[in-house]
C-alpha positions as a printed Julia matrix, in Angstrom:
145×3 Matrix{Float64}:
 34.82   99.06  30.13
 33.14   95.76  29.03
 35.06   93.06  27.17
 34.54   93.52  23.73
 32.65   91.06  21.48
 34.62   89.95  18.47
 33.13   88.08  15.61
 36.57   87.4   13.5
 40.11   88.27  13.52
 41.77   87.85  10.24
 45.58   87.62  10.05
 47.85   88.01   7.48
 45.39   90.19   5.45
 47.02   91.56   2.1
 44.14   93.09   0.29
 42.62   96.42   0.77
 45.58   98.16   2.3
 49.49   98.51   2.46
 51.56   95.43   3.63
 50.39   92.2    5.79
 47.82   93.11   8.54
 45.41   91.73  10.97
 42.03   92.82  11.22
 39.73   92.79  14.08
 35.93   92.52  13.33
 34.0    93.92  16.4
 30.28   93.46  17.23
 28.06   96.41  17.47
 29.04   99.03  14.47
 26.56  101.78  14.72
 27.03  102.32  11.01
 24.82  100.88   8.55
 27.01  101.22   5.21
 25.36  100.23   2.25
 28.29   98.44   1.12
 29.09   96.76   4.51
 30.44   93.16   3.66
 29.89   92.41   7.25
 26.35   92.91   8.77
 27.07   90.48  11.24
 28.97   93.37  12.89
 25.72   95.3   13.4
 24.21   93.64  16.41
 25.96   94.33  19.77
 24.88   90.64  21.16
 26.04   87.48  20.44
 24.16   85.67  17.5
 23.72   82.06  16.27
 24.21   81.72  12.77
 22.57   78.6   10.85
 23.68   77.4    7.7
 20.61   75.36   6.07
 22.87   73.64   3.52
 24.88   71.66   6.52
 21.73   70.84   8.51
 21.08   67.18   8.85
 17.73   67.93  10.34
 18.67   65.4   13.36
 17.32   67.48  16.0
 20.08   67.07  18.35
 19.75   71.09  18.91
 16.34   70.77  20.14
 17.56   67.78  22.64
 19.91   70.01  24.45
 18.28   73.4   24.37
 17.03   74.53  27.67
 14.15   76.41  26.1
 13.18   73.45  23.64
 14.05   75.48  20.48
 14.81   73.68  17.36
 16.41   75.15  14.29
 15.41   76.16  11.67
 12.15   76.22  12.75
 12.9    78.24  15.82
 15.38   80.9   14.65
 17.39   82.02  18.03
 15.04   84.42  19.48
 14.45   86.35  22.7
 13.72   83.08  24.28
 17.21   81.85  23.4
 19.68   82.34  26.29
 22.81   81.85  23.93
 24.19   79.04  25.98
 25.71   77.81  22.83
 24.79   74.11  23.77
 23.17   73.57  20.15
 26.2    74.89  18.63
 28.46   72.42  20.68
 26.48   69.49  19.68
 25.57   70.0   16.23
 27.56   67.35  14.5
 27.39   69.18  11.01
 28.52   72.23  12.4
 25.19   73.92  10.69
 25.18   76.49  13.8
 27.96   78.68  14.79
 28.39   81.31  17.44
 29.11   84.86  15.99
 30.57   86.83  18.56
 33.39   86.04  21.21
 34.18   87.74  24.29
 37.91   88.93  24.51
 39.6    90.58  27.4
 42.2    93.53  26.06
 44.87   91.2   27.26
 43.92   88.23  25.22
 43.31   90.11  22.3
 46.71   91.85  22.59
 48.52   88.57  23.38
 46.91   87.06  19.76
 47.81   90.07  17.9
 51.22   90.59  19.42
 53.23   87.79  17.36
 52.04   89.69  14.18
 53.39   93.01  14.59
 56.93   92.07  13.43
 55.11   91.33   9.96
 52.99   94.89  10.43
 56.47   96.3   10.66
 58.37   94.66   7.93
 55.75   95.11   5.44
 54.25   98.35   6.28
 51.16   96.81   7.55
 48.94   97.72  10.39
 46.25   96.82  12.65
 42.83   98.19  10.92
 39.67   98.39  12.66
 36.65   97.78  10.03
 34.73  100.98   9.76
 37.79  103.24  10.89
 35.51  104.78  13.39
 36.18  104.78  16.85
 32.68  104.24  17.83
 33.02  100.99  16.08
 35.52   99.83  18.64
 34.76   99.43  22.2
 38.4    99.28  23.23
 41.18  101.76  23.56
 43.35  101.8   20.35
 46.22  102.52  22.26
 46.5    99.41  24.17
 46.19   97.39  21.12
 49.33   99.46  19.16
 52.62   98.13  19.48
 54.96  100.48  21.85
């Protein structure tokens, strides 16, 4: 099984359910719910998000891009290799990577410290969409023993 691409992990969530929870948001959800609050989960691939209001138009992204792409003129496209050089060099953080690869072991290590909160408050470890096809991981591996 490939390691999952995750775009967010939120700890100490207290809304939309019982107790204190951590929520893991996976990329590649096949659902297209009209009420979806996380459409960045739809694509299976890593994406680069561009926040125009932060852009200084300095051109540093184009200087380091192996393909010579400059944002916002050339939004990440098929030419983008997702090397993330542009994200790393952007002084205003106008560019951000949407998606990070986690091994099951790394994800479990990051979530394990939260288990006492789950137990003490009746919380849980929800997977948005609540559909197994939205998660490439085995649920069993993430749940406390």
